[in-house]
Coordinates of C-alpha atoms in Angstrom, one line a residue:
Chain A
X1 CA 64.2 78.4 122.7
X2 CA 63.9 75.8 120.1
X3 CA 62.5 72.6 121.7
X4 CA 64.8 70.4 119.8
X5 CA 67.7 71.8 121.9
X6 CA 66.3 69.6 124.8
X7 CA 65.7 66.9 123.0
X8 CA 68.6 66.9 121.8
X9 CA 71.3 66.4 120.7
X10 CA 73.0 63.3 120.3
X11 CA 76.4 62.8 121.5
X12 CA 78.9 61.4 123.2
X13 CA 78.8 61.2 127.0
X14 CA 79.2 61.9 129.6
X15 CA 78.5 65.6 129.8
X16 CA 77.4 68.1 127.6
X17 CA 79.3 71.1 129.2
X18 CA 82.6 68.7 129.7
X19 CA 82.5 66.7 127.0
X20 CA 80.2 67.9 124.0
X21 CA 80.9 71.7 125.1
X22 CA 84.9 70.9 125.6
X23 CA 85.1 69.5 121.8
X24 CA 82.6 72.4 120.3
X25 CA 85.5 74.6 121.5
X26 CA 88.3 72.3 119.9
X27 CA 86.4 71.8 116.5
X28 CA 86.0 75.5 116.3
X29 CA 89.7 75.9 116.3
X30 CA 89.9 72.8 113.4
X31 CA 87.5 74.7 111.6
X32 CA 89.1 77.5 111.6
X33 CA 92.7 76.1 110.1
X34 CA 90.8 74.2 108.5
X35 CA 93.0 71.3 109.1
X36 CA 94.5 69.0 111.8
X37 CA 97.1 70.9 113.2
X38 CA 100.8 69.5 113.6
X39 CA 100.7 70.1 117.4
X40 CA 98.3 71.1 119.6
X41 CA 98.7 72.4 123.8
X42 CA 95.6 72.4 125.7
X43 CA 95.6 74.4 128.7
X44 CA 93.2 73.1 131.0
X45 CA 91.4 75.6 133.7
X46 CA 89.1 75.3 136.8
X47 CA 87.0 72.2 136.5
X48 CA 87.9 71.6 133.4
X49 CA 91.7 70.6 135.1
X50 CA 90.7 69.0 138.0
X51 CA 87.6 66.3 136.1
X52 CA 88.8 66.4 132.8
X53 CA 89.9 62.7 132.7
X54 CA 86.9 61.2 134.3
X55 CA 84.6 63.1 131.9
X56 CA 86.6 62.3 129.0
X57 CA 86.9 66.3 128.3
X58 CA 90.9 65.1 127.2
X59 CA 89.5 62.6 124.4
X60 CA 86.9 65.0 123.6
X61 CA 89.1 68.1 122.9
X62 CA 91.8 65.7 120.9
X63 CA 88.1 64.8 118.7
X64 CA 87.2 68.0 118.6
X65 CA 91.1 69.3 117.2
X66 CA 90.8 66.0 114.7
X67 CA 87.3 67.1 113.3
X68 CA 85.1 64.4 114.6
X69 CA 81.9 64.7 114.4
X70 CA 79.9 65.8 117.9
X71 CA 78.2 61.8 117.8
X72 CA 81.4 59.8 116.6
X73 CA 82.2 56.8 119.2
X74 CA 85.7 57.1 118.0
X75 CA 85.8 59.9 120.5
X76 CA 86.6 57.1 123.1
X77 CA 89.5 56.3 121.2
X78 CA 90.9 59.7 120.3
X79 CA 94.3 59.0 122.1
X80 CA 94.7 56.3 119.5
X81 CA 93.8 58.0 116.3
X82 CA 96.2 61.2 117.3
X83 CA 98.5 58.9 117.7
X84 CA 97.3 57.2 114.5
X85 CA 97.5 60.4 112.4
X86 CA 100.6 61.3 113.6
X87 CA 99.5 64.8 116.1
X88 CA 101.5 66.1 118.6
X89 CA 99.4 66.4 121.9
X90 CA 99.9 68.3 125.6
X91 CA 97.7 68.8 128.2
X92 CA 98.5 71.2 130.9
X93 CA 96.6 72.1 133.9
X94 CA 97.0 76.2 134.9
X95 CA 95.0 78.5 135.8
X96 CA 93.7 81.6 133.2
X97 CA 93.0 84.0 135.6
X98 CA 89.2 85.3 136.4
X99 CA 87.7 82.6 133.7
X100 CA 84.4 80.6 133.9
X101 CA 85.4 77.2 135.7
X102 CA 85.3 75.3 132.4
X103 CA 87.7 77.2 130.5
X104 CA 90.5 76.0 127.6
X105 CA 93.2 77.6 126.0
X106 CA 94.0 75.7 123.0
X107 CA 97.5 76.7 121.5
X108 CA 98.3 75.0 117.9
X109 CA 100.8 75.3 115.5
X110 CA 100.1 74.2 111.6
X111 CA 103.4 74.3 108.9
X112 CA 102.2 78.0 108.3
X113 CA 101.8 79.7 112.1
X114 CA 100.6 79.6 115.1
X115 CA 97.2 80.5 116.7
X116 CA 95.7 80.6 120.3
X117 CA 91.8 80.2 121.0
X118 CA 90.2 80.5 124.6
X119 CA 87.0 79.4 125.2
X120 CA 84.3 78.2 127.8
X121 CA 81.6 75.4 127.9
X122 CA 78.8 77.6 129.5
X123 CA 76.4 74.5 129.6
X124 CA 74.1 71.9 127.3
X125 CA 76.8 72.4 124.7
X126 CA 76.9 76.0 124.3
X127 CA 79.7 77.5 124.3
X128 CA 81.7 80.8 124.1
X129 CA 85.3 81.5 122.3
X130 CA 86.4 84.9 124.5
X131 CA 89.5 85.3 122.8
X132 CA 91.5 84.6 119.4
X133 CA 95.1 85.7 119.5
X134 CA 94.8 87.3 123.0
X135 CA 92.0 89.4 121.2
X136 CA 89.2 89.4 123.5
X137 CA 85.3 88.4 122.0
X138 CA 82.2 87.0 122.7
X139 CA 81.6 84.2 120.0
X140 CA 78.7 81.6 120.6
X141 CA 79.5 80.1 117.3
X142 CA 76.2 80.5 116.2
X143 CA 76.8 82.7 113.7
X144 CA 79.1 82.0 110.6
X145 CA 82.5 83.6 111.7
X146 CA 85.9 85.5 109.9
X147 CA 88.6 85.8 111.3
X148 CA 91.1 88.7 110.0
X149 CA 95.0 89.2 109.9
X150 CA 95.2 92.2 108.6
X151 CA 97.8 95.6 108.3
X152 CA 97.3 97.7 111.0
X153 CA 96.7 101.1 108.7
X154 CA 94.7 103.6 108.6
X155 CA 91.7 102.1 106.2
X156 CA 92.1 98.8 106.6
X157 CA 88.9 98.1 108.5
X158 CA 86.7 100.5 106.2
X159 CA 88.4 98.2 102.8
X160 CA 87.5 94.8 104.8
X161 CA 84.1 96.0 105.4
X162 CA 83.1 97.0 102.3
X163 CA 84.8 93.4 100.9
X164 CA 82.1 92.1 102.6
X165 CA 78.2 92.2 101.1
X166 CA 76.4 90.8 103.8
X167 CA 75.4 92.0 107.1
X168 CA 77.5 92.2 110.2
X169 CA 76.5 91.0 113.5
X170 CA 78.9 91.2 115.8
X171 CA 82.4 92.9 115.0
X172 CA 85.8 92.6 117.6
X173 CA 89.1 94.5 116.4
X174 CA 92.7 94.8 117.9
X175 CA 96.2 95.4 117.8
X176 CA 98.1 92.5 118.0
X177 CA 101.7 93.0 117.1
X178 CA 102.6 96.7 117.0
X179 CA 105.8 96.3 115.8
X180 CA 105.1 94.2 112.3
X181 CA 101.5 96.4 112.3
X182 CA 98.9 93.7 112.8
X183 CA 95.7 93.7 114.1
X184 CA 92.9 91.0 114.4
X185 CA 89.7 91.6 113.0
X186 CA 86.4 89.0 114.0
X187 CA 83.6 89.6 112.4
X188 CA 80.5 87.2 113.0
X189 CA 77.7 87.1 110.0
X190 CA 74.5 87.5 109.9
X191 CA 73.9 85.8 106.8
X192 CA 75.7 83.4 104.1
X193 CA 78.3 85.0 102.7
X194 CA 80.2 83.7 99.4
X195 CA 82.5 86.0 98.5
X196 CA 84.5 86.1 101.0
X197 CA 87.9 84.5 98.8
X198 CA 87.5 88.3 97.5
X199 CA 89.2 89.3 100.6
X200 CA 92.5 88.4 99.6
X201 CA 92.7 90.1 96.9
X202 CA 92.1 93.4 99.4
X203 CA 95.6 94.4 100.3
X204 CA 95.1 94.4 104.4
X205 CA 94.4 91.7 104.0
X206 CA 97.2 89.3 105.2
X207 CA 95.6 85.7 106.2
X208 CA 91.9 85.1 106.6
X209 CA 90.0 81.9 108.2
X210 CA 86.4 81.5 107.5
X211 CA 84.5 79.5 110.2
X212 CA 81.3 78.3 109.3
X213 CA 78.9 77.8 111.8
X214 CA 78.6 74.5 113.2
X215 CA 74.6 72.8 114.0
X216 CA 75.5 70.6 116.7
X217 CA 71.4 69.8 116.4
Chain B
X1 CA 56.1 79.2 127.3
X2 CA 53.2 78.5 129.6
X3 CA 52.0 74.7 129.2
X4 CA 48.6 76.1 130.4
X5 CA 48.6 78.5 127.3
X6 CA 49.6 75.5 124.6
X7 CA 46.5 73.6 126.0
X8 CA 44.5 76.5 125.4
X9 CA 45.9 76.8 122.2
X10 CA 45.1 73.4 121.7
X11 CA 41.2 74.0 121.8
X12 CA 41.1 77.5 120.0
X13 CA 42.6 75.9 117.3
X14 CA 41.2 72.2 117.4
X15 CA 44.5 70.8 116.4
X16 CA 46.3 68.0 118.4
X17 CA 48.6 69.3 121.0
X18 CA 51.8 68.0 119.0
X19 CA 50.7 70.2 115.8
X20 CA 50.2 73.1 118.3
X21 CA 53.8 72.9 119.7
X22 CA 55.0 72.7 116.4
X23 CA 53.1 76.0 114.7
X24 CA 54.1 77.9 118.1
X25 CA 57.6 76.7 118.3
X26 CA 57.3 78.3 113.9
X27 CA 55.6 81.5 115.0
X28 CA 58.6 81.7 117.6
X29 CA 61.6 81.0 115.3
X30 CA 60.6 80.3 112.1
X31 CA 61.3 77.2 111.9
X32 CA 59.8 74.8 109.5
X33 CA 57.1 71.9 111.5
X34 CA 58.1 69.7 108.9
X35 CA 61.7 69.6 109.3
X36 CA 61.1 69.8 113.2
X37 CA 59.3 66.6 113.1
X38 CA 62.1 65.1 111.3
X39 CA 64.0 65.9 113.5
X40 CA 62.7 64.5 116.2
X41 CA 61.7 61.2 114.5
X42 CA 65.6 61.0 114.1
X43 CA 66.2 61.7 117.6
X44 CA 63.8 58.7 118.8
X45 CA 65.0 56.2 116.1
X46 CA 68.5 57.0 118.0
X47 CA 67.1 56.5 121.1
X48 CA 65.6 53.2 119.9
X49 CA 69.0 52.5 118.8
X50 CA 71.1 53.2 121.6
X51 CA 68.9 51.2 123.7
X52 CA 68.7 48.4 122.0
X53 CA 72.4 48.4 121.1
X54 CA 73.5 49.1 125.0
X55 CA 70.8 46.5 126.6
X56 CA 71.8 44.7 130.0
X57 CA 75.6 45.2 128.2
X58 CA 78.3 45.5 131.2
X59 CA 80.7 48.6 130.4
X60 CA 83.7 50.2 131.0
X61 CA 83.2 54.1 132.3
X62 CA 85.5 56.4 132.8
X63 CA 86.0 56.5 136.5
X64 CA 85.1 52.7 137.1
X65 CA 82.5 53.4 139.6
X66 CA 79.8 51.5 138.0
X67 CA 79.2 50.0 134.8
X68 CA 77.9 46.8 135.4
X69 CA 74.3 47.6 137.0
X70 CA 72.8 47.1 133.7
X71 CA 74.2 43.6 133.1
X72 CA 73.7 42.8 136.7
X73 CA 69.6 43.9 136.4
X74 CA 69.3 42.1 132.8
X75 CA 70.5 38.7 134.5
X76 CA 67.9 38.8 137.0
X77 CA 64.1 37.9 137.2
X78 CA 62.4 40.8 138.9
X79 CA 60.1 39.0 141.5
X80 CA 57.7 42.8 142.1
X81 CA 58.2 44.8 139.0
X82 CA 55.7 43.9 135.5
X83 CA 57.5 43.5 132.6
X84 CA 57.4 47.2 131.5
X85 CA 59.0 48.6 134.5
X86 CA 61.7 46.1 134.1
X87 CA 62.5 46.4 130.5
X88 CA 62.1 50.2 131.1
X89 CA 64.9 49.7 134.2
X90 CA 66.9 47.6 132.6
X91 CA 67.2 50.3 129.8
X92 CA 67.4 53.5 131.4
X93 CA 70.6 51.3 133.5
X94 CA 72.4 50.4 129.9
X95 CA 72.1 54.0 128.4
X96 CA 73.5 55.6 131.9
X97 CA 76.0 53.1 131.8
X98 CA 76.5 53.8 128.1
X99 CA 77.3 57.4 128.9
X100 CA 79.5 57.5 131.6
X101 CA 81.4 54.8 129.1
X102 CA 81.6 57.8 126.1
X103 CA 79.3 55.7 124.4
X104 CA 76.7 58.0 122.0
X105 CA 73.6 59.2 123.7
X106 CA 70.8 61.6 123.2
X107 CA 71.1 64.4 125.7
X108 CA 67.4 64.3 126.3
X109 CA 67.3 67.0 128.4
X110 CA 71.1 66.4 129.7
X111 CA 73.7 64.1 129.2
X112 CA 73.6 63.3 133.1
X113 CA 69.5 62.3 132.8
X114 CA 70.0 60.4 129.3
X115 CA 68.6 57.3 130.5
X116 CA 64.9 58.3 131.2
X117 CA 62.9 59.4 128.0
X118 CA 65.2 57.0 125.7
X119 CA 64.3 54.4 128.1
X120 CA 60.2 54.9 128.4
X121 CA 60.4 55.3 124.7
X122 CA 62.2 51.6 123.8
X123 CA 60.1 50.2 127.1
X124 CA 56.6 51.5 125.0
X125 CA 57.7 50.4 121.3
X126 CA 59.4 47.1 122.9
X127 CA 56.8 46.0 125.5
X128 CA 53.3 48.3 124.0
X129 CA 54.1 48.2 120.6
X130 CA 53.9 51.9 119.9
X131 CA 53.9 52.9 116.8
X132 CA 57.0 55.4 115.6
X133 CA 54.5 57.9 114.6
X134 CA 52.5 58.1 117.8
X135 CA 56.1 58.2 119.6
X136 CA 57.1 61.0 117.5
X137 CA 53.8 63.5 119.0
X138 CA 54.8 61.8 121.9
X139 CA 58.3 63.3 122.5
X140 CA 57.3 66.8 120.5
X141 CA 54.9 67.3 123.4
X142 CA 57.7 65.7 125.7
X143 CA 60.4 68.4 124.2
X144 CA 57.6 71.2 125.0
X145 CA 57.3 70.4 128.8
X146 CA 61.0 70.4 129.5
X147 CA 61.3 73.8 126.9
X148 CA 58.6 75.5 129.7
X149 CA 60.8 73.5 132.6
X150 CA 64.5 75.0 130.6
X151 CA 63.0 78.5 130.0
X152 CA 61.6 79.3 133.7
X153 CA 63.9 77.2 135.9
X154 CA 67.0 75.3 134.2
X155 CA 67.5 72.0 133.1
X156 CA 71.4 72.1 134.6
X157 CA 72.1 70.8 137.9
X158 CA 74.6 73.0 138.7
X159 CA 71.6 75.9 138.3
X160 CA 69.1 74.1 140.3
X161 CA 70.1 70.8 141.7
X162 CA 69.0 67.4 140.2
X163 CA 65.7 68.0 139.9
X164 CA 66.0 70.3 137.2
X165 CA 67.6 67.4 135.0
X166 CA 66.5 64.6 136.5
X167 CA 63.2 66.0 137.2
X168 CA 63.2 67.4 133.9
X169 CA 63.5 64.1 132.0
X170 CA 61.1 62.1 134.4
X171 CA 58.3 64.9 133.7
X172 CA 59.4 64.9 130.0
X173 CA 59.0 60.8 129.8
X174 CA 55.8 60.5 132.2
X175 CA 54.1 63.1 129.1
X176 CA 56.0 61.2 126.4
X177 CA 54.0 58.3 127.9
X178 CA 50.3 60.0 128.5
X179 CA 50.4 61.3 125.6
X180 CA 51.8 58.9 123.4
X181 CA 49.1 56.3 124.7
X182 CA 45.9 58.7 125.1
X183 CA 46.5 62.1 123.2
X184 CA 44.8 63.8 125.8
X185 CA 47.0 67.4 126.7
X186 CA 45.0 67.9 130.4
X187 CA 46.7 64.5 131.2
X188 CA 50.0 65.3 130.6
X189 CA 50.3 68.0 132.4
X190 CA 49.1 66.2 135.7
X191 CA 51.6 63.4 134.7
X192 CA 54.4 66.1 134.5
X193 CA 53.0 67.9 137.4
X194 CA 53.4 64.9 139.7
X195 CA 56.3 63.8 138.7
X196 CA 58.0 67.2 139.3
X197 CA 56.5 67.3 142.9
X198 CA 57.6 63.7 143.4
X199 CA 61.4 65.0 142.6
X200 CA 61.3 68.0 144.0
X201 CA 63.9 69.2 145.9
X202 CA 66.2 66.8 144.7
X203 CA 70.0 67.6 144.9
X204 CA 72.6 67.1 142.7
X205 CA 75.6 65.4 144.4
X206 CA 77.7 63.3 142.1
X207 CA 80.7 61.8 143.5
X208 CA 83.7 63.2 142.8
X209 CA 81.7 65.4 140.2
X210 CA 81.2 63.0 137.9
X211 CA 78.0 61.4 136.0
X212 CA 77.9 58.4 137.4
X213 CA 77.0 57.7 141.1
X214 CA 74.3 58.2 141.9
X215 CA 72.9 59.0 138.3
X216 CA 73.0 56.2 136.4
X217 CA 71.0 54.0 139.3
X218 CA 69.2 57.5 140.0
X219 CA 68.1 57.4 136.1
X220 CA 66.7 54.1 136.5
X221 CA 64.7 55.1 139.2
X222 CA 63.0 58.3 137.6
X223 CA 62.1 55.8 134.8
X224 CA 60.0 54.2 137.3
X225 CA 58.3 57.8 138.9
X226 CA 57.8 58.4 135.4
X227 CA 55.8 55.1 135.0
X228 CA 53.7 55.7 137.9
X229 CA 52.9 59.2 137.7
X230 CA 52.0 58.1 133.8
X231 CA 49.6 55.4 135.1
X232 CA 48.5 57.6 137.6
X233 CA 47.5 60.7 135.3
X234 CA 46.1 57.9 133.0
X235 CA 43.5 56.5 135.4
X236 CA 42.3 60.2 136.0
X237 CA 44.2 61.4 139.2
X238 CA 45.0 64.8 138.6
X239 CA 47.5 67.2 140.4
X240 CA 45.4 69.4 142.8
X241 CA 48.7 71.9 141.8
X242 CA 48.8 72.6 138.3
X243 CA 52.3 72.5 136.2
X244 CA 52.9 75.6 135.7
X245 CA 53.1 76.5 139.5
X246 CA 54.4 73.5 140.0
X247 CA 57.5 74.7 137.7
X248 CA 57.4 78.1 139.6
X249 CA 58.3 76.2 142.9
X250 CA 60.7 74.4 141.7
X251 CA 62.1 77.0 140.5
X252 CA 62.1 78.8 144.0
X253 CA 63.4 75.5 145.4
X254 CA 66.5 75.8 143.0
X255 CA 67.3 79.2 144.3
X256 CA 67.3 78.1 148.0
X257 CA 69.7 75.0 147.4
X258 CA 72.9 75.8 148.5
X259 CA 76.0 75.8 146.0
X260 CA 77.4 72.2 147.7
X261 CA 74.3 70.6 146.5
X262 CA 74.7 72.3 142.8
X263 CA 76.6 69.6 140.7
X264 CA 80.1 71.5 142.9
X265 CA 80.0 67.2 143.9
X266 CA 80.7 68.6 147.8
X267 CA 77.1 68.1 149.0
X268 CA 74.8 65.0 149.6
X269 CA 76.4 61.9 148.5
X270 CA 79.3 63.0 147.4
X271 CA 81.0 64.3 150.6
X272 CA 80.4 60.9 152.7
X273 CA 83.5 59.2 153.8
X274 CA 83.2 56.6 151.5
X275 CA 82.8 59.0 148.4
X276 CA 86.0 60.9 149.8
X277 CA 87.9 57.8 149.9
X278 CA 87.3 56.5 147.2
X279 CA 87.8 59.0 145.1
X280 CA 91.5 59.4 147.2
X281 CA 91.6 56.0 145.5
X282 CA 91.6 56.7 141.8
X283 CA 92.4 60.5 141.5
X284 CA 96.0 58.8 140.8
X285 CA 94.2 57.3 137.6
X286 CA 92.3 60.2 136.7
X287 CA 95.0 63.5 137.0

């Protein structure tokens, strides 16, 4: 343990698992499209629905979805600035099942498609993304992170592999639409990689987000 | 990490505590003492920042159950307290206040115990004069007794009641102070010692589960254990039980809490007729 994770970090209150955790999990997903999304459903779960107002985990998630930075007093005012920029919000409170207590589902929708990220603030900030397109991982975002769409044929996995020259930590695969033939590969990094644009060129290979990893420090 | 073990470090290698924490926290990780120390010189001057910014303000939080204890403290005249204490208070009141408003903080350990090492730090560079520098070793040794408190025990309340974050931070600003004003390592760990077995036990009950009664007047508070077991440590009292069992109890103390008084805002405080009513009261404003 790095001592600087208890001095630290600085952010916005007033919680680190309900607040700083709840918008690591949205920035992820803003990362990931790389962009604000054109709408955006946030499915609250556990203690995440029944506090989220009074710990601001509602503003915090919008931030997070908006690509605010972890320490940016505009989080107080993220209704606003959505509403400002023009983003279609919803927050829903449900229940995911057998989840940790602060658990999100965070459903968006860009000009292109449409994605779905779940994932829980485990504490101090940390956090875990369990699942990416009902594919089910383990992602503590503290590795550099690609995410696959890729042709569900025999191959495919082997070609994507060796497209990649770095080493693998962690690697999550499944079917996700039989009928068109996709699957979902996640493949957390090791190390930097840089020639990762060389994936689409591979033909598998049919949409690709790169998520870098994200020092909240 | 044993703070014992550090200490010994300390004299094998004849190198200030602070330079120690650093070149073990490198042998651990890798990480670079230089860019560590920057780091934490950026954390304080935040600190500094936030207090000074937030001071004896009035502030809108998020559930409306406090936010003006800071103004109302900074108006009066304390008729006991020394001037320290108070601007200490008065602090560790405006940066509570500041995060249950979503205002920026430094989660030093937690969000929830925010107030207490900002707080000590801005009383010692406000009131003492401190220089940065001498603050910086000050929170590097700080940052290492709540990393031994984080890896044996917890620094969440929901793991071990308040006392893992609020006892956390007052231990964490008691050897900010200690060291800070006397460089000597023996004396910080009594200061953290007794400020641990001063808190021990403590539960964490906030009402209607959210960080802001009792903490933000319970953050104010700790500033002042921290003050005294600092003082105390400083005049040569030492803890007849050193830290490092200290931190093993409290440890064992966490386990036997029941879940109520874990953060589930239940237990303690939190399930008194008044805190039930009143969060009747505004969970029409809050769902």
């Amino acid at each position: 343990m790095n001592f600087l994770e208890i001095i630290g970090p600085v952010m916005v209150g007033p919680s680190s698992s309900h607040t700083l955790g709840a918008m690591r999990i949205s920035r992820f997903v803003y990362k990931m499209i790389g962009q604000v999304p054109k709408q955006v459903d946030f499915l609250l779960h556990g203690s995440f629905a029944k506090t989220f107002k009074g710990h601001g985990t509602d503003r915090a998630l919008l931030a997070g979805i908006m690509g605010l930075r972890y320490d940016d007093e505009r989080i107080k005012d993220s209704y606003l600035l959505a509403k400002k920029i023009g983003l279609n919000y919803f927050f829903t409170v449900t229940d995911l099942g057998n989840v940790h207590p602060n658990t999100v589902k965070i459903k968006i929708q860009t000009d292109k498609n449409q994605h779905e990220v779940e994932g829980c603030s485990i504490g101090g900030g940390a956090i875990k993304i369990t699942k990416i397109d009902d594919v089910e991982c383990n992602l503590s975002w503290h590795y550099d992170t690609l995410i696959i769409v890729n042709k569900d044929e025999p191959g495919a996995l082997s070609r994507i592999l060796s497209g990649i020259r770095t080493n693998i930590a962690n690697l999550y695969l499944r079917r996700i639409n039989l009928l068109q033939a996709k699957a979902l590969t996640i493949i957390e990094l090791d190390s930097p990689v840089e020639n990762f644009q060389e994936l689409s060129k591979l033909s598998p290979v049919l949409e690709y987000y790169f998520v870098p990893k994200d020092d909240f420090l | 990490m044993n703070f014992s073990e550090l200490i010994e470090l300390e004299h094998k290698l004849g190198q200030p505590l602070h330079e120690v924490i650093l070149l073990s926290q490198m042998m651990e990780d890798g990480s670079d003492p230089i860019e560590l120390r920057n780091k934490t010189r950026i954390f304080l001057r935040t600190m500094l920042e936030i207090s000074e910014k937030n001071f004896a303000k009035s502030q809108k939080t998020l559930t409306g159950l406090c936010g003006d204890n800071a103004f109302l403290f900074g108006q009066y005249r304390p008729q006991m307290m020394g001037e320290f204490n108070y601007i200490a208070t008065v602090a560790a009141l405006s940066i509570s206040e500041a995060n249950a408003s979503m205002g920026k903080i430094v989660a030093c350990p937690t969000a929830g115990s925010c107030g207490i090492v900002p707080a000590m730090a801005y009383a010692l560079r406000k009131v003492k004069n401190i220089p940065e520098e001498s603050l910086v070793d000050g929170l590097i040794v700080a940052g290492a007794i709540g990393t031994c408190i984080a890896q044996k025990v917890s620094i969440s309340g929901a793991v071990a009641g308040c006392q893992a974050e609020i006892g956390t931070a007052t231990a964490m600003a008691s050897s900010m102070a200690v060291y800070s004003l006397s460089k000597n390592s023996t004396k910080v760990s009594h200061a953290a010692a007794l400020s641990l077995k001063s808190l021990m036990g403590l539960v964490c009950d906030p009402v209607g589960g959210f960080v802001e009664v009792p903490c933000v007047k319970r953050n104010a508070v700790a500033v002042n254990i921290a003050i005294a077991t600092a003082e105390m440590a400083l005049s040569g009292i030492e803890s007849v039980i050193p830290f490092d069992e200290v931190v093993q109890a409290m440890s064992r103390v966490g386990g036997l809490l029941a879940e109520e008084l874990r953060e589930t805002g239940m237990g303690g405080i939190a399930s008194t007729k008044t805190a039930i009513s009143l969060m009747e009261k505004i969970r029409g404003e809050l769902l």
